[in-house]
Coordinates of C-alpha atoms and ligand atoms in Angstrom, one line a residue:
M1 CA 23.3 31.1 -44.3
K2 CA 26.9 29.9 -44.3
G3 CA 29.2 28.9 -41.5
P4 CA 31.8 31.4 -40.4
R5 CA 34.9 31.9 -42.6
G6 CA 37.7 29.5 -41.9
T7 CA 35.5 26.8 -40.4
Q8 CA 34.2 23.6 -42.0
D9 CA 31.5 21.0 -41.5
I10 CA 32.7 17.4 -41.6
L11 CA 29.9 15.4 -43.1
P12 CA 29.4 11.6 -43.3
G13 CA 31.6 10.4 -46.2
S14 CA 34.5 12.5 -44.8
V15 CA 34.0 12.0 -41.1
E16 CA 35.1 8.3 -41.5
K17 CA 38.5 9.5 -42.4
W18 CA 38.8 11.6 -39.3
Q19 CA 37.6 8.7 -37.2
Y20 CA 40.1 6.3 -38.8
V21 CA 43.0 8.7 -38.3
E22 CA 42.0 9.2 -34.7
T23 CA 42.1 5.5 -34.0
V24 CA 45.5 5.1 -35.6
L25 CA 46.9 8.0 -33.6
Q26 CA 45.4 6.7 -30.4
D27 CA 46.9 3.3 -31.1
I28 CA 50.4 4.9 -31.6
C29 CA 50.1 6.9 -28.4
N30 CA 49.2 3.7 -26.6
R31 CA 52.4 2.0 -27.9
Y32 CA 54.5 4.9 -26.8
N33 CA 52.6 5.0 -23.5
Y34 CA 51.1 8.5 -23.8
K35 CA 47.7 8.9 -22.0
E36 CA 44.8 11.1 -23.2
I37 CA 44.0 14.3 -21.5
R38 CA 41.0 16.5 -22.2
T39 CA 41.0 20.1 -21.2
P40 CA 38.4 22.9 -21.7
I41 CA 38.1 24.7 -25.0
F42 CA 38.3 28.1 -23.3
E43 CA 40.8 29.3 -20.7
H44 CA 41.6 32.5 -18.9
T45 CA 43.1 34.8 -21.5
E46 CA 46.1 35.4 -19.1
L47 CA 47.2 31.7 -19.6
F48 CA 48.0 32.2 -23.2
Q49 CA 49.4 35.7 -22.7
R50 CA 51.9 34.2 -20.2
G51 CA 52.2 30.8 -21.8
V52 CA 52.3 31.3 -25.5
G53 CA 53.9 34.8 -25.1
D54 CA 52.8 38.4 -25.4
S55 CA 55.0 39.2 -28.4
T56 CA 53.7 36.3 -30.6
D57 CA 51.4 36.8 -33.5
I58 CA 49.0 34.3 -31.9
V59 CA 48.5 36.4 -28.8
Q60 CA 48.7 39.8 -30.5
K61 CA 46.6 39.2 -33.6
E62 CA 44.9 35.8 -33.6
M63 CA 43.1 35.0 -30.4
Y64 CA 39.3 34.7 -30.0
T65 CA 39.1 36.6 -26.8
F66 CA 35.9 37.9 -25.2
E67 CA 34.5 38.9 -21.8
D68 CA 32.1 36.4 -20.3
R69 CA 28.9 37.6 -18.6
G70 CA 30.9 37.9 -15.3
G71 CA 33.3 40.3 -16.9
R72 CA 36.3 37.9 -17.0
S73 CA 38.4 37.8 -20.1
V74 CA 38.4 34.3 -21.6
T75 CA 39.9 33.0 -24.8
L76 CA 39.1 30.0 -27.1
R77 CA 42.3 28.0 -27.0
P78 CA 44.7 28.7 -29.9
E79 CA 46.8 25.7 -29.0
G80 CA 47.0 22.9 -26.5
T81 CA 50.3 23.1 -24.7
A82 CA 49.4 25.9 -22.3
S83 CA 46.2 24.2 -21.2
V84 CA 48.0 20.9 -20.6
V85 CA 50.6 22.6 -18.6
R86 CA 48.0 24.5 -16.6
S87 CA 46.2 21.3 -15.9
F88 CA 49.4 19.6 -14.9
V89 CA 50.1 22.3 -12.4
Q90 CA 46.5 22.7 -11.1
H91 CA 46.2 19.0 -10.3
K92 CA 49.8 18.7 -9.0
V93 CA 50.4 15.9 -11.4
Y94 CA 54.1 16.6 -11.0
G95 CA 53.7 15.0 -7.5
S96 CA 52.9 11.6 -8.9
P97 CA 55.7 9.1 -8.9
N98 CA 55.2 8.3 -12.5
Q99 CA 57.4 10.8 -14.2
P100 CA 57.7 11.9 -17.0
T101 CA 54.0 12.5 -17.4
K102 CA 53.2 11.6 -21.0
L103 CA 50.0 13.0 -22.4
F104 CA 48.2 13.3 -25.7
Y105 CA 45.2 15.3 -26.8
F106 CA 42.8 15.9 -29.7
G107 CA 40.6 18.9 -30.2
P108 CA 39.6 22.0 -31.9
M109 CA 41.8 25.1 -31.7
F110 CA 41.0 28.6 -32.8
R111 CA 43.1 31.2 -34.4
Y112 CA 41.9 34.3 -36.2
E113 CA 44.2 33.9 -39.3
R114 CA 43.6 34.7 -42.9
P115 CA 42.0 31.5 -44.2
Q116 CA 43.6 29.6 -47.0
Q117 CA 44.2 26.0 -47.9
G118 CA 45.6 24.3 -44.8
R119 CA 45.0 27.4 -42.6
M120 CA 41.6 27.5 -40.8
R121 CA 40.2 29.6 -38.0
Q122 CA 39.0 26.4 -36.3
F123 CA 41.2 23.4 -36.8
V124 CA 41.7 20.1 -34.9
Q125 CA 45.1 19.5 -33.3
F126 CA 46.5 16.2 -32.2
G127 CA 49.4 16.8 -29.9
V128 CA 51.5 15.1 -27.3
E129 CA 53.4 16.6 -24.3
A130 CA 56.0 14.9 -22.1
L131 CA 56.5 16.7 -18.8
G132 CA 59.1 16.1 -16.2
S133 CA 62.2 14.9 -18.1
D134 CA 65.1 16.7 -19.7
D135 CA 66.6 13.5 -21.1
P136 CA 67.4 14.2 -24.8
A137 CA 66.1 10.7 -25.5
I138 CA 62.6 12.0 -24.8
D139 CA 63.0 14.7 -27.4
A140 CA 63.9 12.0 -29.9
E141 CA 60.9 9.9 -28.6
V142 CA 58.4 12.7 -29.3
I143 CA 59.9 13.3 -32.8
A144 CA 59.8 9.6 -33.5
L145 CA 56.1 9.4 -32.4
A146 CA 55.3 12.2 -34.9
M147 CA 57.2 10.6 -37.8
N148 CA 55.7 7.2 -36.9
A149 CA 52.2 8.6 -37.0
Y150 CA 52.6 10.0 -40.6
Q151 CA 54.4 6.9 -41.8
E152 CA 51.9 4.5 -40.4
L153 CA 49.1 6.4 -42.3
G154 CA 51.1 5.9 -45.5
L155 CA 52.9 9.2 -46.0
T156 CA 56.4 9.0 -47.6
S157 CA 57.2 12.5 -48.8
L158 CA 58.2 13.8 -45.4
K159 CA 61.0 16.0 -44.3
L160 CA 62.0 16.4 -40.6
V161 CA 63.8 19.7 -39.9
I162 CA 65.4 20.3 -36.5
N163 CA 67.2 23.1 -34.7
S164 CA 68.3 24.0 -31.2
L165 CA 67.2 27.3 -29.7
G166 CA 69.6 26.7 -26.8
D167 CA 69.1 27.7 -23.2
K168 CA 68.5 31.2 -21.9
Q169 CA 72.1 32.2 -21.9
S170 CA 72.7 31.0 -25.5
R171 CA 69.6 32.8 -26.6
N172 CA 70.5 36.0 -24.9
R173 CA 73.8 36.1 -26.7
H174 CA 72.2 35.3 -30.0
R175 CA 69.5 37.9 -29.4
E176 CA 72.2 40.6 -29.0
A177 CA 74.0 39.5 -32.1
L178 CA 70.7 39.6 -34.1
K179 CA 69.9 43.1 -32.8
Q180 CA 73.3 44.3 -33.9
H181 CA 72.9 42.6 -37.3
F182 CA 69.4 43.9 -38.1
T183 CA 69.6 47.4 -36.6
P184 CA 71.3 49.0 -39.6
H185 CA 68.5 47.6 -41.8
K186 CA 65.7 48.6 -39.4
E187 CA 64.0 51.0 -41.8
E188 CA 63.9 48.4 -44.6
L189 CA 62.1 45.8 -42.4
C190 CA 58.3 45.4 -42.1
E191 CA 56.5 47.2 -39.3
D192 CA 56.2 44.0 -37.3
C193 CA 59.9 43.2 -37.6
Q194 CA 60.8 46.7 -36.5
L195 CA 58.9 46.0 -33.3
R196 CA 60.4 42.5 -33.1
L197 CA 63.9 44.0 -33.2
E198 CA 63.2 45.2 -29.6
S199 CA 60.8 42.6 -28.3
N200 CA 62.0 39.3 -29.8
P201 CA 64.5 39.6 -32.7
M202 CA 64.6 35.9 -33.3
R203 CA 61.1 36.1 -34.6
I204 CA 62.4 38.2 -37.5
L205 CA 64.0 35.0 -38.9
D206 CA 60.4 33.6 -39.3
C207 CA 58.9 36.7 -41.0
K208 CA 57.1 36.0 -44.3
K209 CA 57.3 39.6 -45.5
D210 CA 61.0 40.1 -45.0
R211 CA 62.0 36.5 -46.1
D212 CA 63.9 37.7 -49.1
H213 CA 65.7 40.6 -47.5
P214 CA 69.5 40.1 -48.1
A215 CA 70.2 40.6 -44.4
M216 CA 68.3 37.4 -43.7
A217 CA 70.8 35.1 -45.4
T218 CA 73.7 36.5 -43.4
A219 CA 71.9 36.7 -40.0
P220 CA 73.9 35.1 -37.1
S221 CA 73.0 31.5 -36.6
I222 CA 71.8 30.3 -33.2
L223 CA 74.0 27.3 -33.6
D224 CA 77.1 29.5 -33.3
Y225 CA 75.9 30.9 -30.0
L226 CA 75.0 27.7 -28.2
N227 CA 77.0 27.3 -24.9
N228 CA 78.6 24.0 -24.1
D229 CA 75.6 22.5 -22.3
S230 CA 73.2 23.4 -25.1
R231 CA 75.5 22.2 -27.8
E232 CA 76.0 18.9 -26.0
Y233 CA 72.2 18.5 -25.5
F234 CA 71.6 19.0 -29.2
E235 CA 74.4 16.6 -30.2
T236 CA 72.8 13.9 -28.0
V237 CA 69.3 14.5 -29.5
K238 CA 70.8 14.1 -33.0
A239 CA 72.7 11.0 -31.9
V240 CA 69.5 9.3 -30.6
L241 CA 67.7 10.2 -33.9
D242 CA 70.7 8.7 -35.8
N243 CA 70.4 5.6 -33.7
M244 CA 66.7 5.3 -34.5
G245 CA 67.5 5.7 -38.2
I246 CA 65.3 8.8 -38.5
P247 CA 66.8 11.2 -41.1
Y248 CA 66.6 15.0 -40.5
E249 CA 67.9 18.3 -41.8
I250 CA 69.2 21.0 -39.6
D251 CA 67.8 24.5 -40.2
P252 CA 69.3 27.2 -37.9
N253 CA 66.5 29.6 -39.0
L254 CA 63.8 27.3 -37.6
V255 CA 62.5 29.4 -34.7
R256 CA 58.8 28.5 -34.3
G257 CA 56.0 31.0 -33.6
L258 CA 55.5 30.5 -29.9
D259 CA 57.7 32.0 -27.2
Y260 CA 58.0 29.1 -24.8
Y261 CA 60.6 27.1 -26.8
N262 CA 64.2 26.4 -25.9
H263 CA 66.7 23.7 -26.9
T264 CA 65.1 21.3 -29.4
A265 CA 62.7 22.7 -32.0
F266 CA 61.4 20.7 -35.0
E267 CA 58.9 20.8 -37.8
I268 CA 57.8 18.1 -40.2
M269 CA 57.1 19.1 -43.8
S270 CA 55.3 17.5 -46.6
E271 CA 57.4 17.4 -49.8
S272 CA 54.6 16.1 -51.9
E273 CA 54.1 18.2 -55.0
G274 CA 50.4 18.6 -54.8
F275 CA 50.4 19.8 -51.2
G276 CA 50.2 23.6 -51.6
A277 CA 51.9 26.7 -50.3
I278 CA 51.9 25.8 -46.6
T279 CA 54.2 22.8 -46.3
T280 CA 54.4 22.4 -42.5
L281 CA 52.5 19.4 -41.2
S282 CA 53.5 19.7 -37.6
G283 CA 55.7 21.4 -35.2
G284 CA 57.0 21.2 -31.7
G285 CA 59.9 21.5 -29.3
R286 CA 61.2 21.7 -25.8
Y287 CA 59.7 24.2 -23.4
N288 CA 61.6 24.0 -20.1
G289 CA 60.4 26.9 -18.0
L290 CA 56.7 26.9 -19.1
V291 CA 55.6 25.0 -16.0
E292 CA 57.2 27.6 -13.8
E293 CA 55.6 30.4 -15.9
V294 CA 52.2 28.9 -15.2
G295 CA 52.9 28.7 -11.4
G296 CA 54.3 25.2 -11.0
P297 CA 57.7 23.9 -9.9
E298 CA 60.7 23.7 -12.2
T299 CA 59.8 21.1 -14.7
A300 CA 61.1 20.2 -18.2
G301 CA 58.8 19.7 -21.1
I302 CA 58.6 18.8 -24.7
G303 CA 55.8 18.1 -27.2
F304 CA 54.5 18.7 -30.7
A305 CA 51.2 19.2 -32.4
M306 CA 49.8 18.5 -35.9
S307 CA 46.5 19.5 -37.4
I308 CA 44.3 16.7 -38.8
E309 CA 43.3 19.1 -41.6
R310 CA 46.9 19.2 -42.9
L311 CA 47.4 15.5 -42.4
L312 CA 44.4 14.7 -44.5
M313 CA 45.6 17.2 -47.2
A314 CA 48.9 15.4 -47.3
L315 CA 47.3 12.0 -47.6
E316 CA 45.3 13.4 -50.5
A317 CA 48.3 14.9 -52.1
E318 CA 50.1 11.6 -52.0
G319 CA 47.0 9.8 -53.3
I320 CA 46.7 7.6 -50.2
E321 CA 43.3 5.9 -49.7
L322 CA 42.6 5.0 -46.1
P323 CA 41.2 1.5 -45.5
I324 CA 37.7 2.6 -44.6
D325 CA 35.0 -0.1 -44.5
E326 CA 31.8 1.6 -45.7
K327 CA 29.8 -1.7 -45.7
L328 CA 26.6 -2.3 -43.9
D329 CA 26.1 -5.9 -42.5
C330 CA 22.5 -6.3 -43.5
Y331 CA 19.5 -4.6 -45.0
L332 CA 16.0 -5.9 -44.2
A333 CA 13.6 -5.6 -47.1
T334 CA 9.9 -6.2 -46.5
L335 CA 6.8 -6.6 -48.6
G336 CA 3.4 -5.8 -47.0
D337 CA 2.3 -4.1 -43.8
E338 CA 2.4 -7.1 -41.6
A339 CA 6.0 -7.9 -42.7
K340 CA 7.0 -4.3 -42.0
Q341 CA 5.7 -4.6 -38.4
E342 CA 7.5 -7.9 -37.9
A343 CA 10.7 -6.4 -39.3
A344 CA 11.0 -3.8 -36.5
G345 CA 11.2 -6.6 -33.9
I346 CA 13.8 -8.6 -36.0
I347 CA 16.0 -5.5 -36.5
Y348 CA 15.8 -4.7 -32.8
K349 CA 17.1 -8.2 -31.9
L350 CA 19.8 -8.1 -34.6
R351 CA 21.1 -4.8 -33.4
Q352 CA 21.0 -5.9 -29.8
E353 CA 23.3 -8.7 -30.8
G354 CA 25.8 -6.3 -32.3
I355 CA 24.8 -6.8 -35.9
Q356 CA 24.7 -3.6 -38.1
V357 CA 21.3 -3.4 -39.8
D358 CA 19.1 -0.9 -41.5
K359 CA 15.7 -1.0 -43.3
D360 CA 13.5 1.2 -45.5
Y361 CA 11.5 3.9 -43.8
A362 CA 10.2 5.6 -47.0
G363 CA 7.6 3.0 -48.2
K364 CA 9.8 1.9 -51.1
K365 CA 8.8 -1.0 -53.4
M366 CA 10.8 -4.2 -53.2
K367 CA 13.0 -3.3 -56.2
A368 CA 13.8 0.1 -54.8
Q369 CA 14.7 -1.5 -51.4
F370 CA 17.2 -3.7 -53.1
K371 CA 18.7 -0.6 -54.8
A372 CA 18.9 1.2 -51.5
A373 CA 20.7 -1.9 -50.0
D374 CA 23.1 -1.7 -52.9
R375 CA 23.8 1.9 -52.3
L376 CA 24.5 1.2 -48.7
K377 CA 26.8 -1.6 -49.7
A378 CA 24.9 -4.1 -47.7
R379 CA 26.6 -7.5 -47.5
Y380 CA 23.3 -9.4 -46.9
V381 CA 19.7 -8.6 -47.7
L382 CA 17.1 -10.2 -45.6
V383 CA 13.7 -10.5 -47.3
L384 CA 10.5 -10.8 -45.4
G385 CA 7.5 -11.1 -47.7
E386 CA 4.0 -12.2 -47.1
E387 CA 4.8 -15.8 -48.0
E388 CA 7.9 -16.0 -45.7
L389 CA 5.9 -14.5 -42.9
Q390 CA 3.1 -17.1 -43.3
N391 CA 5.8 -19.8 -43.0
N392 CA 7.5 -18.0 -40.2
Q393 CA 10.6 -17.8 -42.3
I394 CA 13.0 -15.2 -43.7
N395 CA 15.1 -15.2 -46.8
V396 CA 18.8 -14.3 -46.5
K397 CA 20.7 -13.3 -49.6
N398 CA 24.5 -12.9 -49.7
M399 CA 25.0 -10.0 -52.0
E400 CA 28.5 -10.9 -52.9
T401 CA 28.0 -14.5 -53.9
G402 CA 24.2 -14.4 -54.7
E403 CA 23.7 -17.4 -52.5
Q404 CA 20.3 -17.6 -50.8
N405 CA 19.0 -19.4 -47.7
T406 CA 15.5 -19.6 -46.2
I407 CA 15.6 -19.9 -42.5
A408 CA 13.3 -19.8 -39.5
I409 CA 12.7 -16.3 -38.2
Q410 CA 13.8 -17.4 -34.6
E411 CA 17.1 -18.5 -36.1
V412 CA 18.0 -15.3 -37.8
V413 CA 20.3 -13.8 -35.2
Q414 CA 22.2 -17.1 -34.8
H415 CA 22.4 -17.5 -38.6
M416 CA 23.6 -13.9 -39.3
R417 CA 26.2 -14.2 -36.5
S418 CA 27.8 -17.2 -38.1
E419 CA 27.5 -15.8 -41.6
L420 CA 29.2 -12.6 -40.6
K421 CA 31.9 -14.4 -38.6
E422 CA 32.8 -16.4 -41.8
D423 CA 33.2 -13.3 -43.9
Ligands
HAM1 P1 52.1 25.4 -33.9 O1 53.3 25.3 -34.8 O2 51.5 26.8 -33.7 O3 52.5 24.8 -32.6 O4 50.9 24.5 -34.5 C1 51.2 23.1 -34.7 C2 50.5 22.6 -35.9 O5 49.1 22.9 -35.8 C3 50.9 23.2 -37.2 O6 52.1 22.5 -37.7 C4 49.7 22.8 -38.1 O7 49.7 21.5 -38.4 C5 48.6 23.1 -37.1 N1 48.0 24.4 -37.3 C6 48.4 25.6 -36.7 N2 47.6 26.6 -37.1 C7 46.8 26.1 -38.0 C8 45.7 26.6 -38.8 N3 45.3 27.9 -38.7 N4 45.0 25.8 -39.6 C9 45.3 24.5 -39.7 N5 46.3 23.9 -39.0 C10 47.0 24.7 -38.1 C11 51.7 24.6 -31.5 O8 50.5 24.8 -31.5 C12 52.4 24.0 -30.3 N6 51.4 24.0 -29.2 C13 53.0 22.7 -30.6 C14 53.7 22.1 -29.4 C15 53.2 21.2 -28.6 N7 54.8 22.5 -29.0 C16 55.1 21.8 -27.9 N8 54.1 21.0 -27.6

């Protein structure tokens, strides 16, 4: 039997990459002073309907929604922002004097999408959310954190694309202009876009089916409809990015697939040749108004998320090897039943002292035990044979230098500690 379509198993050999990436991302969040939050994997369906938005593809087509045994509709989270905001409101975190509240999260998200390379039905997002500040400098901070994360892992073929979706007033004016622009072409648009024309015309700009329709290229740009406040806000975000030396492109058609956005929207793309059809590595933006939507007080917010799957794909496309240490500190090889018994005690002590050690459990001959140690990339092989045991000694071989020492069994922990420290 196979696992469900669009899911994957992460086995030893790959999982080390995930663990490495997680520690790098945690370290970056620590430097930017973002704290981890863990929220449930399922929520009331209504949270995403209200938060992500009823007219989005995510809510209409992609959610894993089911009734629990109590008859409540629950949904496996398709993204992290709505849950973080729900938690922020539920625990009245807005009341704490430490604002903005800067949070990060890791975890599986679920979307019923057509699986392809870089698009899974279960994928892991790393995301950050900064709640409680409408300072344009925090927009730039969130973007900088995202860029920093990719660069620190070694990626170079990156493109940052930004846009402003303006405030409500700007968007309403733009919405009317889009309606007027696309209405004469209504019949030529795909079924979804015909509906979007009424519900959310901005989403037409993001349609994959109608991408090449001639009316797309001449569609009114949001940037021409920004009111003064929105334009000034965007100018400041750009100025802070300039100051940081972070290059960006402006794409007035960048609209994002979730309804909660306003003002700053951004995506980071991979420009690496081998990356594949989907080039977006991460996306985010400002969502002033979402906290109110979920029942909290007026609070500004901005964040972004990336999937670890796409990050690892980008690393592979750029040929980047992560510095993963697959070595084992020691392997204890034994000869004879008595030595085998004695070995269990030695291993137990070594492990208690923080030394990584393994041994044979398959009754292998001495030569095969050395082969196993090699495969496990053991730095030291400790040999306990009948003769050593009689003399209450153990033989320690450094596998890199070939150097061997025979030491008293009681001194093995001490000896290994100092050997490993020297390495
Ligand atoms: P999103 O653009 O829907 O935004 O997703 C963000 C990132 O999640 C994408 O850029 C991609 O890396 C990854 N992703 C999305 N769907 C899939 C999939 N099916 N398979 C693999 N990776 C995927 C959000 O989710 C927002 N919550 C981001 C945000 C946070 N905005 C503000 N704060």
